[in-house]
Short mmCIF file of C-alpha atoms and ligand atoms in Angstrom, two decimals:
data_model
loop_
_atom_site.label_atom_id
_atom_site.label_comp_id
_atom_site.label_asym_id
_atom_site.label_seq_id
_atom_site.Cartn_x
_atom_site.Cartn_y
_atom_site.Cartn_z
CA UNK A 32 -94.52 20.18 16.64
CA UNK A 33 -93.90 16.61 15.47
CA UNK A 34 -94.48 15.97 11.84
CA UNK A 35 -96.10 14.81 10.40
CA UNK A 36 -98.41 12.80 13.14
CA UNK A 37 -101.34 10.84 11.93
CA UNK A 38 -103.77 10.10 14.87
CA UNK A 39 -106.57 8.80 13.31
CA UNK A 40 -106.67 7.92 9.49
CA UNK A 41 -107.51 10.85 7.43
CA UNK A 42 -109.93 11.72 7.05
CA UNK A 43 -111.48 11.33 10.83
CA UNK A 44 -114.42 11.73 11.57
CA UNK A 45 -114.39 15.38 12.79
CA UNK A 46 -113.01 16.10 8.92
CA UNK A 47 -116.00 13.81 7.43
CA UNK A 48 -118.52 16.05 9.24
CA UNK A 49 -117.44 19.28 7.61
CA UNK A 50 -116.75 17.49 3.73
CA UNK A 51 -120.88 16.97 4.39
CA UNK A 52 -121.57 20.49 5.71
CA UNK A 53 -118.90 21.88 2.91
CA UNK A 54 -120.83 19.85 0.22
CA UNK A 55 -124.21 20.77 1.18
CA UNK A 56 -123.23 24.86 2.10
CA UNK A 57 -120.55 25.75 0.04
CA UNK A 58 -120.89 26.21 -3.88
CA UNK A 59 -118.97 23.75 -6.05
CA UNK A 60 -117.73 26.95 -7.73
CA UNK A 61 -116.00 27.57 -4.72
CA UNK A 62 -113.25 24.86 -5.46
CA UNK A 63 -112.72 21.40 -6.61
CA UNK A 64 -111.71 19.76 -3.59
CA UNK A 65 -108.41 18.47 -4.16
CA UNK A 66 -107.67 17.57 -0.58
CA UNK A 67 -109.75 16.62 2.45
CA UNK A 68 -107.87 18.27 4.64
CA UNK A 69 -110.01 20.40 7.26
CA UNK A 70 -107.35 22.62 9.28
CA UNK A 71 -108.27 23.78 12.78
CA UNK A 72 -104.51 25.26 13.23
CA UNK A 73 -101.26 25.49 12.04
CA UNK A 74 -97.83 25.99 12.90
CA UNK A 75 -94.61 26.93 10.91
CA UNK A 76 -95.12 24.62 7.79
CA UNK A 77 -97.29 22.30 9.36
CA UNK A 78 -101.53 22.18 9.63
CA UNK A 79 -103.10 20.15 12.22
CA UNK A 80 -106.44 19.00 11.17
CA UNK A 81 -110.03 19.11 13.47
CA UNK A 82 -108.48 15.17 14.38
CA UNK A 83 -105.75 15.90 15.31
CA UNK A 84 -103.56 14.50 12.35
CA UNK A 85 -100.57 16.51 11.92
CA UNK A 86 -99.51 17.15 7.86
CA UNK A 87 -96.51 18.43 6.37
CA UNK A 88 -97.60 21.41 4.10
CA UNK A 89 -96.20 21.78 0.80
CA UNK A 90 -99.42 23.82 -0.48
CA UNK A 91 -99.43 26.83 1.63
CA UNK A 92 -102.89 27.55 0.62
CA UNK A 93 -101.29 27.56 -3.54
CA UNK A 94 -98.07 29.26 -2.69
CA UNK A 95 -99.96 32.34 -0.83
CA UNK A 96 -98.79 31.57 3.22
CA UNK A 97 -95.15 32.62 2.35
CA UNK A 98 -94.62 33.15 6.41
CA UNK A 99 -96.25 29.83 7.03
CA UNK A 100 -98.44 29.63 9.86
CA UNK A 101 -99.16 31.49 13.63
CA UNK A 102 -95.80 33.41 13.22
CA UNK A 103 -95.67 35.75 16.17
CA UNK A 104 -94.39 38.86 13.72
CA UNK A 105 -97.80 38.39 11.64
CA UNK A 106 -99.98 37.50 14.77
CA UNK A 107 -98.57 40.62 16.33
CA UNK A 108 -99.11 43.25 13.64
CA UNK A 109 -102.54 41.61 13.08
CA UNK A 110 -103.76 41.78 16.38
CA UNK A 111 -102.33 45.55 16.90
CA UNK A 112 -103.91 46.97 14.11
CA UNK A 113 -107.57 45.59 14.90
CA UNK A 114 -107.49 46.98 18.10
CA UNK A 115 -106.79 50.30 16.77
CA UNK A 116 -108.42 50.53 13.19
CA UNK A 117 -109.67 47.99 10.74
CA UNK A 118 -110.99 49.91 8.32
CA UNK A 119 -110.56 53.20 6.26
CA UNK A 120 -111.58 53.16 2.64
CA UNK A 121 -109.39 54.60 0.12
CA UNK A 122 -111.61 55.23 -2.30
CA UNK A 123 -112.79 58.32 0.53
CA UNK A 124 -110.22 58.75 2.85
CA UNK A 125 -106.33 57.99 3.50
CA UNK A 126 -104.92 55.06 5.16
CA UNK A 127 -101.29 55.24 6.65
CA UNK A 128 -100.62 51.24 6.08
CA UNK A 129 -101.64 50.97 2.51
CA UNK A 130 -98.89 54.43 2.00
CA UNK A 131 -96.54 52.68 3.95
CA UNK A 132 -96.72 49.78 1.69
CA UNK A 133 -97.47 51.22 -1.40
CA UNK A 134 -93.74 53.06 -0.87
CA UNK A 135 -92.32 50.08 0.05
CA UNK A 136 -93.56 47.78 -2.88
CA UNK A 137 -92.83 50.85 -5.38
CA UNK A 138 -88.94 51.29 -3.80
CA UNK A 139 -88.25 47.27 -3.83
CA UNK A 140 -90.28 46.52 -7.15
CA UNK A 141 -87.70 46.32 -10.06
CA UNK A 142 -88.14 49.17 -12.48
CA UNK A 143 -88.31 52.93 -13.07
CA UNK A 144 -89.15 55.64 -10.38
CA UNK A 145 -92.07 57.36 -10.08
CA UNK A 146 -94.05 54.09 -9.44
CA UNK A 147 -97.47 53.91 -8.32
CA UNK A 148 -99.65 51.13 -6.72
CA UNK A 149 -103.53 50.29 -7.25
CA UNK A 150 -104.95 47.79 -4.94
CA UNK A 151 -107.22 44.68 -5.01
CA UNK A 152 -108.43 41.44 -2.69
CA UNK A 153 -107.42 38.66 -4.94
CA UNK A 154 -104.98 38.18 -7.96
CA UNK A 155 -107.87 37.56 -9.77
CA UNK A 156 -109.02 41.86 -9.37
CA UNK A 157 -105.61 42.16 -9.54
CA UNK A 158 -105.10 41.33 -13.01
CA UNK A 159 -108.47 42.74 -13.80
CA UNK A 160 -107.06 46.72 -12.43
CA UNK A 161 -104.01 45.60 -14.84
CA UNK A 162 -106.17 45.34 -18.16
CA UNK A 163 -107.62 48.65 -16.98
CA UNK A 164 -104.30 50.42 -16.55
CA UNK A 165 -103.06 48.97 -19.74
CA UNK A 166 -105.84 49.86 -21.79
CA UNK A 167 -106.37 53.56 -20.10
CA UNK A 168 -102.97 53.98 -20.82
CA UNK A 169 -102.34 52.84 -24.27
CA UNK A 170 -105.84 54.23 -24.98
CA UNK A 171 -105.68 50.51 -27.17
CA UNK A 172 -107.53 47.57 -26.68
CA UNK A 173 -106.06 44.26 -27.52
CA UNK A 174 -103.99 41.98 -25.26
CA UNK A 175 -101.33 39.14 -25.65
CA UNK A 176 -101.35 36.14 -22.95
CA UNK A 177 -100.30 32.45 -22.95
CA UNK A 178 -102.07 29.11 -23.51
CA UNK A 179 -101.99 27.48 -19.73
CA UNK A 180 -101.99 30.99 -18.49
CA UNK A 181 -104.25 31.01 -14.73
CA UNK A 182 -104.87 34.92 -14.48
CA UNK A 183 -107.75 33.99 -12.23
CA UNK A 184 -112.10 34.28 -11.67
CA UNK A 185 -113.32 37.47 -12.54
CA UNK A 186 -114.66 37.66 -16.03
CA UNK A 187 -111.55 40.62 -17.07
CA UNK A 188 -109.31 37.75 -15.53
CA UNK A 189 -110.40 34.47 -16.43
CA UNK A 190 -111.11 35.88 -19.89
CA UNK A 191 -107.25 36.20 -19.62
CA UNK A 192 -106.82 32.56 -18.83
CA UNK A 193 -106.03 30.19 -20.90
CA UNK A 194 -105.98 27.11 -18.50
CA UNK A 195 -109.01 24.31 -18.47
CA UNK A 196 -111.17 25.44 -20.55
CA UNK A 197 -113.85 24.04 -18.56
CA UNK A 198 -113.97 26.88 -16.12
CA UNK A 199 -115.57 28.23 -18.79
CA UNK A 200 -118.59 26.81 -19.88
CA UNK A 201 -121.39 27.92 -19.67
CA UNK A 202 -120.48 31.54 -18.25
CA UNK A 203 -119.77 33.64 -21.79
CA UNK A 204 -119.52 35.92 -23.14
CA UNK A 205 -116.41 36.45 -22.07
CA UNK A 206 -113.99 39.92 -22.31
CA UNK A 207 -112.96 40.39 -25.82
CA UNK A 208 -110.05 41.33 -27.90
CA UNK A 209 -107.39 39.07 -26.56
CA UNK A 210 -105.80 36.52 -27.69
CA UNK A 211 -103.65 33.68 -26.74
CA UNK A 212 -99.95 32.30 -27.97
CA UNK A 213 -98.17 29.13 -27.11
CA UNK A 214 -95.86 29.34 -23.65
CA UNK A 215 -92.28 28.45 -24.41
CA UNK A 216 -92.39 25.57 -22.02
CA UNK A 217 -89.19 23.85 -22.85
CA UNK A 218 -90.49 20.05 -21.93
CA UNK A 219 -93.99 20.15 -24.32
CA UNK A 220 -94.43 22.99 -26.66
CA UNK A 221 -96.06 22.37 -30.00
CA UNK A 222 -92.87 22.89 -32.14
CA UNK A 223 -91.52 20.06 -30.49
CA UNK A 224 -87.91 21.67 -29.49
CA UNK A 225 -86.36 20.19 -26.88
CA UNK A 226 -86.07 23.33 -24.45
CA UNK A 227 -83.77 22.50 -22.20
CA UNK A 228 -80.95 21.21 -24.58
CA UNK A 229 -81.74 24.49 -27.18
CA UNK A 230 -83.55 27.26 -25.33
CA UNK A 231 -82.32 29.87 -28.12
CA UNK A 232 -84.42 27.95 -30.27
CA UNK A 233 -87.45 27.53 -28.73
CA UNK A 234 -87.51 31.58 -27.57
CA UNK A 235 -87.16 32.34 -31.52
CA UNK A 236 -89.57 29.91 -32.68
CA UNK A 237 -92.30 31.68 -29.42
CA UNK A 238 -91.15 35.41 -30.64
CA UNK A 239 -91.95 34.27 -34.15
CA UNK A 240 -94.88 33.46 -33.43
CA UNK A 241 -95.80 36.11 -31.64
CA UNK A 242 -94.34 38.72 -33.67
CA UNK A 243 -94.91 37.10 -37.52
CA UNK A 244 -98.33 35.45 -36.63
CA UNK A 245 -100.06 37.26 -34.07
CA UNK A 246 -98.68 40.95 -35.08
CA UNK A 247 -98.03 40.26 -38.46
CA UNK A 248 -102.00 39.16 -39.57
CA UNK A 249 -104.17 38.26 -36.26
CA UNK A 250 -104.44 41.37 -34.63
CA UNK A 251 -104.11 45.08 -35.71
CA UNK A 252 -100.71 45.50 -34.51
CA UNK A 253 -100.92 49.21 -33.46
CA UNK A 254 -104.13 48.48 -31.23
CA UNK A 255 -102.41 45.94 -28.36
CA UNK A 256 -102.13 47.20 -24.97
CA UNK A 257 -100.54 44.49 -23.04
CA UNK A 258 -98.66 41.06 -23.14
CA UNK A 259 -99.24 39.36 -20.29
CA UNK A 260 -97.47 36.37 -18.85
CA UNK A 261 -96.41 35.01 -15.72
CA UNK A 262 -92.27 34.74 -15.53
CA UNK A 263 -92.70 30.97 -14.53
CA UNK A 264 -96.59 29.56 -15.25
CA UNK A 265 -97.64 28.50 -12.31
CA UNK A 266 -100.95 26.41 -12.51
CA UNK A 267 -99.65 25.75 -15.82
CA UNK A 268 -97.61 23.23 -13.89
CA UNK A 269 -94.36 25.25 -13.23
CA UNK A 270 -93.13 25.62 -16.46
CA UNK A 271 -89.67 27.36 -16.46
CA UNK A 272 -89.25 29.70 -19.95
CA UNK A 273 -85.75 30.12 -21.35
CA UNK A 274 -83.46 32.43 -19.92
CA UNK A 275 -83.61 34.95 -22.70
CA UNK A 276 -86.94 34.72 -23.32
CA UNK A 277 -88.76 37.75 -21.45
CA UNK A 278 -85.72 40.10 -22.80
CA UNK A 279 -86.79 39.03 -26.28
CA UNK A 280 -90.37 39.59 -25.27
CA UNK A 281 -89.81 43.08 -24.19
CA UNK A 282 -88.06 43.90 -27.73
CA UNK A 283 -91.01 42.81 -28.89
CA UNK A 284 -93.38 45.04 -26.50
CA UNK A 285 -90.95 48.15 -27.21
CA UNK A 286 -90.75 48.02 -30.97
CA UNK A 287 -94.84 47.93 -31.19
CA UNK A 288 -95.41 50.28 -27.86
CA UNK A 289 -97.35 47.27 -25.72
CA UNK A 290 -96.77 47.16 -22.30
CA UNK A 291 -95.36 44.15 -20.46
CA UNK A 292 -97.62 43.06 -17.51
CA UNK A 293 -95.90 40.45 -15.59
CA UNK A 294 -98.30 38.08 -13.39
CA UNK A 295 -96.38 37.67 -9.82
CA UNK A 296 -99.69 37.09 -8.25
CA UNK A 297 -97.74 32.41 -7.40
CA UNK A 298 -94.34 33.81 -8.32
CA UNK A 299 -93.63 37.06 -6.24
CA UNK A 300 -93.06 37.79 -2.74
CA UNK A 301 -89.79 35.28 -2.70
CA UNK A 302 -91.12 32.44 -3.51
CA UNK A 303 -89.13 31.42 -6.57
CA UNK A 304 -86.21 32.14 -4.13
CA UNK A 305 -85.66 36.39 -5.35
CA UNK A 306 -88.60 39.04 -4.35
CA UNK A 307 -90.05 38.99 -7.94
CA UNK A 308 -89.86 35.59 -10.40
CA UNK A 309 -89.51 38.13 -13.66
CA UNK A 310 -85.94 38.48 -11.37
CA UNK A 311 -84.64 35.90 -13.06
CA UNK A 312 -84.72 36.85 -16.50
CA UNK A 313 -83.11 40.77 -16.10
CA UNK A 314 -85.96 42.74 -17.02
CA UNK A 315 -88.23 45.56 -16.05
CA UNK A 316 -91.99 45.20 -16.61
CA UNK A 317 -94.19 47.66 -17.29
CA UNK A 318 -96.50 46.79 -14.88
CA UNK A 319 -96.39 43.59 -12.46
CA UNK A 320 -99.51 42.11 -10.19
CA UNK A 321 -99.10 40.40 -6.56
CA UNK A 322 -101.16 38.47 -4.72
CA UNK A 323 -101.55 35.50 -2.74
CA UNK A 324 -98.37 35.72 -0.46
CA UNK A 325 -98.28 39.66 -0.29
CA UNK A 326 -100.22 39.46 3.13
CA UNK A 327 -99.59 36.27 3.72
CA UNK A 328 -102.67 35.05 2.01
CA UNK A 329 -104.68 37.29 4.10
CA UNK A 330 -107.03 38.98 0.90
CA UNK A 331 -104.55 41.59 -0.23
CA UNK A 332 -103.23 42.23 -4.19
CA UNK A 333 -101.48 44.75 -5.73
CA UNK A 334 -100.39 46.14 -9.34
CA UNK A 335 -97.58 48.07 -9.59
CA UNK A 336 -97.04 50.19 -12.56
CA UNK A 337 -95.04 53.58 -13.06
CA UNK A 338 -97.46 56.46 -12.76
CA UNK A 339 -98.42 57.18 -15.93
CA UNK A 340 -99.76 54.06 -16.86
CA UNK A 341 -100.92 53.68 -12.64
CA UNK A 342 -102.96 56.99 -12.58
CA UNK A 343 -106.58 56.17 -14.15
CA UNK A 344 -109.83 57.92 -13.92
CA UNK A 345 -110.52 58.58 -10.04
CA UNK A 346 -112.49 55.87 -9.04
CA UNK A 347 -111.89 53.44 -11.42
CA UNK A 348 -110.15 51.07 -9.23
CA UNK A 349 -111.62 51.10 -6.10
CA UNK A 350 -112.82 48.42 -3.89
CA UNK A 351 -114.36 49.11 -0.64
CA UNK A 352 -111.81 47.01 1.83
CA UNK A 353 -108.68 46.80 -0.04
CA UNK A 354 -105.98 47.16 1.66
CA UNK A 355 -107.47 47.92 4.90
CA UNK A 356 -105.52 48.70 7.69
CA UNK A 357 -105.13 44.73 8.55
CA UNK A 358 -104.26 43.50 5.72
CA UNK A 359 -101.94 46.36 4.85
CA UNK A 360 -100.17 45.94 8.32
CA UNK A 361 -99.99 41.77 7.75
CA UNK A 362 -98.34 42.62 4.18
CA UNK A 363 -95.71 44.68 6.40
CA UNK A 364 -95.23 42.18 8.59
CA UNK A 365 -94.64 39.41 5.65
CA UNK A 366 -92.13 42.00 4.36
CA UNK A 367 -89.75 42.40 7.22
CA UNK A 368 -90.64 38.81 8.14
CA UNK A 369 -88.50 37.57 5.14
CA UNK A 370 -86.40 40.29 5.39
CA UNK A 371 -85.69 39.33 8.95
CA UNK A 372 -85.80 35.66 8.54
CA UNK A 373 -83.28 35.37 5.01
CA UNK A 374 -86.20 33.85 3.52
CA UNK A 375 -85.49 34.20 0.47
CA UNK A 376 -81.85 32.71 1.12
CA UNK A 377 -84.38 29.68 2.99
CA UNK A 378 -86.46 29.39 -0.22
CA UNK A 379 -83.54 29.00 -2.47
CA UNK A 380 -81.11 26.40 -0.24
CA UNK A 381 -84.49 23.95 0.78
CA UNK A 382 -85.78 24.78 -2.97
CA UNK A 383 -82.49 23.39 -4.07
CA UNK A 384 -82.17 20.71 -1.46
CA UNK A 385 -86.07 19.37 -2.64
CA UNK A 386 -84.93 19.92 -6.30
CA UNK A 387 -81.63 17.66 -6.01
CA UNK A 388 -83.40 15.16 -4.18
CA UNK A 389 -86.58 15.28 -6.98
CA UNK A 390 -83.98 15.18 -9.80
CA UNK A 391 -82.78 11.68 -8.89
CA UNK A 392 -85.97 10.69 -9.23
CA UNK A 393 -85.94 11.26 -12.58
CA UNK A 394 -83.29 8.31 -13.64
CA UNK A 395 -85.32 5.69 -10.76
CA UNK A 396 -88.93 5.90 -11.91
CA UNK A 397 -90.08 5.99 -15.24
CA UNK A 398 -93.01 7.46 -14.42
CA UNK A 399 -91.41 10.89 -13.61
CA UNK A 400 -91.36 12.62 -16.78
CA UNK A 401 -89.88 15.77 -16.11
CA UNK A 402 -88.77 17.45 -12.59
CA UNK A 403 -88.79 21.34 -12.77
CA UNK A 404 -88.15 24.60 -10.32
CA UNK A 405 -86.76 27.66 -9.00
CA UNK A 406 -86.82 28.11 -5.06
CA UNK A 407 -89.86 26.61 -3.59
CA UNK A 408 -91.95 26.50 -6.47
CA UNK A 409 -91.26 22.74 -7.92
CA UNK A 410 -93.28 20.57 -9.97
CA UNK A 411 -93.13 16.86 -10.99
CA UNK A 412 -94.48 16.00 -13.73
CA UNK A 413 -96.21 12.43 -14.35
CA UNK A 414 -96.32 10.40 -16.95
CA UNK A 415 -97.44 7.38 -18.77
CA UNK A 416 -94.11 7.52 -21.33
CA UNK A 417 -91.00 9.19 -21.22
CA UNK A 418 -90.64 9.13 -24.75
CA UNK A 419 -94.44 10.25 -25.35
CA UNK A 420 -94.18 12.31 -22.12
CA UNK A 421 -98.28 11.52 -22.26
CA UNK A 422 -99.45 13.03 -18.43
CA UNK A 423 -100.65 10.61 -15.96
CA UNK A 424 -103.38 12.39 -14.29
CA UNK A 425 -104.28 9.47 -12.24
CA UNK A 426 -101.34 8.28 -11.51
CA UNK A 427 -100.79 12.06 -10.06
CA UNK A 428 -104.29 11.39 -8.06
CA UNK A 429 -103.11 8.22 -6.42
CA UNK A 430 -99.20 9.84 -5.02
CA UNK A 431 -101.24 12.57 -3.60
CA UNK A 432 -103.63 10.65 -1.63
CA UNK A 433 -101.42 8.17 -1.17
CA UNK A 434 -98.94 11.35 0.44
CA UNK A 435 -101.76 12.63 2.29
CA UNK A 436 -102.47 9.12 4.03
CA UNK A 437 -98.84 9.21 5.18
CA UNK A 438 -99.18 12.93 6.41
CA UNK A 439 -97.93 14.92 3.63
CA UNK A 440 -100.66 18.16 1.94
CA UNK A 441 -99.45 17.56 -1.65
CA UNK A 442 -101.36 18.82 -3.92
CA UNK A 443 -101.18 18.40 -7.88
CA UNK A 444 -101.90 20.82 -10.74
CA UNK A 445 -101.05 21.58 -14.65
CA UNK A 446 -101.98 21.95 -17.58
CA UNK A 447 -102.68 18.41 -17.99
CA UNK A 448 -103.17 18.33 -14.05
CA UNK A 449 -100.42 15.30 -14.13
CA UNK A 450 -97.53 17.18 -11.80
CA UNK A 451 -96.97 16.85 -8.53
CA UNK A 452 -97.19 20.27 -7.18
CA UNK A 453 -94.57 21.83 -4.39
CA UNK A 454 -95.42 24.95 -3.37
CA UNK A 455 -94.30 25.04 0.65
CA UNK A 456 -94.21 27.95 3.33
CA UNK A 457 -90.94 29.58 2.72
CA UNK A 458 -90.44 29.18 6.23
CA UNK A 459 -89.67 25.46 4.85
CA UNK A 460 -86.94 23.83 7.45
CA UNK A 461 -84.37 21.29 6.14
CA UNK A 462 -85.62 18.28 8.26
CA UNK A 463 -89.18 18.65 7.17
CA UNK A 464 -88.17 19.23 3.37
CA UNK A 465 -86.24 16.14 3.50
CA UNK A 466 -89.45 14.29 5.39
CA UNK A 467 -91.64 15.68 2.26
CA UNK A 468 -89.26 14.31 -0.15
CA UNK A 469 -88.91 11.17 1.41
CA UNK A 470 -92.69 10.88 1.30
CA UNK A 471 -93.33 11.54 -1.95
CA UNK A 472 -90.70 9.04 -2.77
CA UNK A 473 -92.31 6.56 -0.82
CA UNK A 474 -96.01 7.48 -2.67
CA UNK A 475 -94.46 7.26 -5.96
CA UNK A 476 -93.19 3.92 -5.25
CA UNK A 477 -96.28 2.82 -3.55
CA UNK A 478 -99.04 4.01 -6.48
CA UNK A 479 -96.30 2.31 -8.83
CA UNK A 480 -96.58 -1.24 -7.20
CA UNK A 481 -100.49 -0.69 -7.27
CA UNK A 482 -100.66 -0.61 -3.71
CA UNK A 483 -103.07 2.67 -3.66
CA UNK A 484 -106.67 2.39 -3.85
CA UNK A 485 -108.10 5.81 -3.88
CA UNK A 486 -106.75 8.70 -5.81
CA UNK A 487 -106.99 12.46 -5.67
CA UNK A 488 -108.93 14.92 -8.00
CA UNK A 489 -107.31 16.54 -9.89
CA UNK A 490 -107.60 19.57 -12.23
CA UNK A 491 -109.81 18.58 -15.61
N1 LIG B 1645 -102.48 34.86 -11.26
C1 LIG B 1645 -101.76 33.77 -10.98
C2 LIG B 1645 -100.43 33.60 -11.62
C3 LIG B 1645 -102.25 32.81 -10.10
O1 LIG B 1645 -101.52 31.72 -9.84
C4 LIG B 1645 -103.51 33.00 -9.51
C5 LIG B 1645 -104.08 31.98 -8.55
N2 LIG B 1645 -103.70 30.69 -8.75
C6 LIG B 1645 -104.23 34.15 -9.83
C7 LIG B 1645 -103.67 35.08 -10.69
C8 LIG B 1645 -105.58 34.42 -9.23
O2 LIG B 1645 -105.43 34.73 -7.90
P1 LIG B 1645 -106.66 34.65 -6.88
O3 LIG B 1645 -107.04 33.21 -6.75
O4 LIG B 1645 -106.13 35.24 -5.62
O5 LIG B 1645 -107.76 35.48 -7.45
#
């Protein structure tokens, strides 16, 4: 497939159609529309839209079509198992793919034995079966999680967020007893340390706060259940923690008996170049949540937790088709596809191509403020000022449409939705990485000499 291809400037008319139908059918809840981009198929990392334009895809539906798209290993198990059985509800009766991958996640996971799995549709339950656990377990009720933390929808969930508070309004009450602590993002954090030249120092000044603040006078200390974080905040606008932060963190968790729940739901399933982002920083949650990319984006999550904080009341966390037979079988199939494929080797040589090529961006355009990533989760990060570092949201808008006229799905995000987000298949080749870059490049230098019109949305 040649890519990208633009037939027809995007969006055709074919794509116009369904904007209309998708404004008039589908709830504005439903998503903000970053992109008009109306896929009819797609192929390895590429989508080609109902005109025909062919894009390079460095969205994979936010990070969850690790295999990237139409792979013959996924198309195969998918179309197998639906001829012989789509269905079989766990909350009645067994179902030999969701064992089959519930062993495999609980022997690959980092962590004790005796791990157990509870499973959901979306991150968003995901999380919400976490809380549950955590709180079962503990038998205590408050919980720890991080200002531009995305958790996800439902209310246990997005009660957990801590990201736009616009998603918000109007929808409270929302779940209570939690609580929310600055993320030590090494670029902007409100102490003002410079992260990346003295991580030590910003992880002290995070754990201080956490532990002198929070524990010491906010909430009753011997009544938290869970910290939760992700190991690299993702919609937060890929902001990388210190290296020693999450072993700090779990000093933290064991000297007060909380549980560390570790939000994999962007960062897991290879995408940050190991199976599991928390990886990275040598230590062993308590209890960690996939999503998006476990099936290949196909509706599948999963929280993995050792069994005595896994087994709650029977019933408790059942939904009717989770992990049904399909899904279950695709999640295989994503499995031994990376296996099979070295994709995680993939996501960390083009994740380090992309990042080398992103870093010299840095020194040529003083509107990139700060370039960030591990694997194939990298962010750019816009802004008005170095020295300020103040986030250019529209600036952000304009690249990305600008990228999207040329044939590139680039998507932005953040805290301040001012980055640039790259999030591609992991099935990522060379040549089209170094197309992608070479477009963005192009976009940045185009929305810089006020040559683009229209700009993206982006998150408010
Ligand atoms: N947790 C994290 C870290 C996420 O990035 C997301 C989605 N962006 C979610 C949870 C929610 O997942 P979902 O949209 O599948 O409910």
């Amino acid at each position: 497939m040649k890519a990208p291809y633009i037939k027809i400037t995007p969006p055709g008319p074919k794509a116009k159609n369904y904007l209309k139908l998708d404004q008039k059918y589908i709830s504005s809840g439903s998503g903000v529309k970053l992109l008009p981009i109306v896929p009819e198929y797609g192929e390895g990392s590429t989508i080609t839209d109902v005109d025909g334009n062919v894009f390079i895809d460095f969205l994979s539906g936010a990070g969850a079509a690790v295999t990237g798209y139409s792979h013959p290993i996924l198309v195969k198990a998918v179309q197998d198992q639906v001829s012989k059985i789509q269905h079989s509800m766990l909350g009645y009766t067994y179902n030999i793919q969701a064992i089959t991958l519930a062993q495999r996640l609980a022997e690959m996971s980092p962590g004790k034995q005796n791990k157990k799995i509870a499973f959901g549709l979306s991150g968003s339950d995901a999380v919400d079966i976490a809380l549950k656990m955590a709180r079962f377990s503990t038998k205590k009720s408050w919980v720890i999680t991080f200002i531009g933390a995305y958790h996800g929808q439902t209310y246990g969930s997005a009660s957990l967020s801590q990201f736009q508070g616009s998603l918000k309004k109007d929808m409270g009450p929302f779940v209570s007893n939690i609580v929310a602590v600055p993320y030590p993002d090494p670029y902007r954090n409100p102490w003002g340390i410079d992260g990346y030249k003295y991580p030590d120092k910003l992880t002290e000044a995070t754990i201080n706060y956490v532990e002198n603040y929070i524990l010491g006078h906010v909430v009753p200390r011997d009544d938290v259940a869970m910290i939760l974080a992700e190991p690299i905040q993702g919609d937060g606008g890929t902001l990388i923690p210190p290296s020693n932060f999450f072993k700090e963190l779990k000093k933290i968790c064991d000297k007060y008996g909380i549980l560390l729940a570790i939000d994999e739901v962007q960062t897991g399933i290879g995408r940050t170049g190991t199976w599991f982002g928390i990886e990275h920083f040598g230590v062993e949650p308590d209890i960690m949540i996939l999503g998006k990319g476990l099936a290949s984006g196909m509706g599948l999550s999963a929280v993995i937790a050792h069994k005595d904080i896994a087994d709650t009341t029977n019933g408790s966390l059942i939904f009717t088709p989770a992990a049904n037979p399909i899904v279950s079988s695709a999640a295989i199939a994503t499995l031994d596809i990376i296996e099979k494929e070295k994709l995680l080797a993939n996501s960390q040589e083009v994740g380090s191509l992309l990042l080398k090529r992103f870093m010299k961006l840095l020194d040529k355009y003083a509107i990139v403020g700060d370039v960030r990533g591990k694997g194939l989760m990298i962010a750019l990060d816009i802004v008005k000022d170095k020295k300020t570092k103040e986030p250019d949201r529209e600036m952000t808008g304009k690249i990305c449409w600008r990228a999207f006229e040329m044939g590139l799905i680039l998507p932005s995000i953040g805290f301040y939705g001012n980055c640039l987000r790259i999030v591609p298949p992991l099935v990522l080749t060379k040549d089209l990485a170094e197309i992608g870059a070479d477009i963005i490049e192009q976009a940045i230098k185009d929305a810089i000499s006020g040559k683009v019109k229209k700009a993206t949305s982006t998150w408010s």
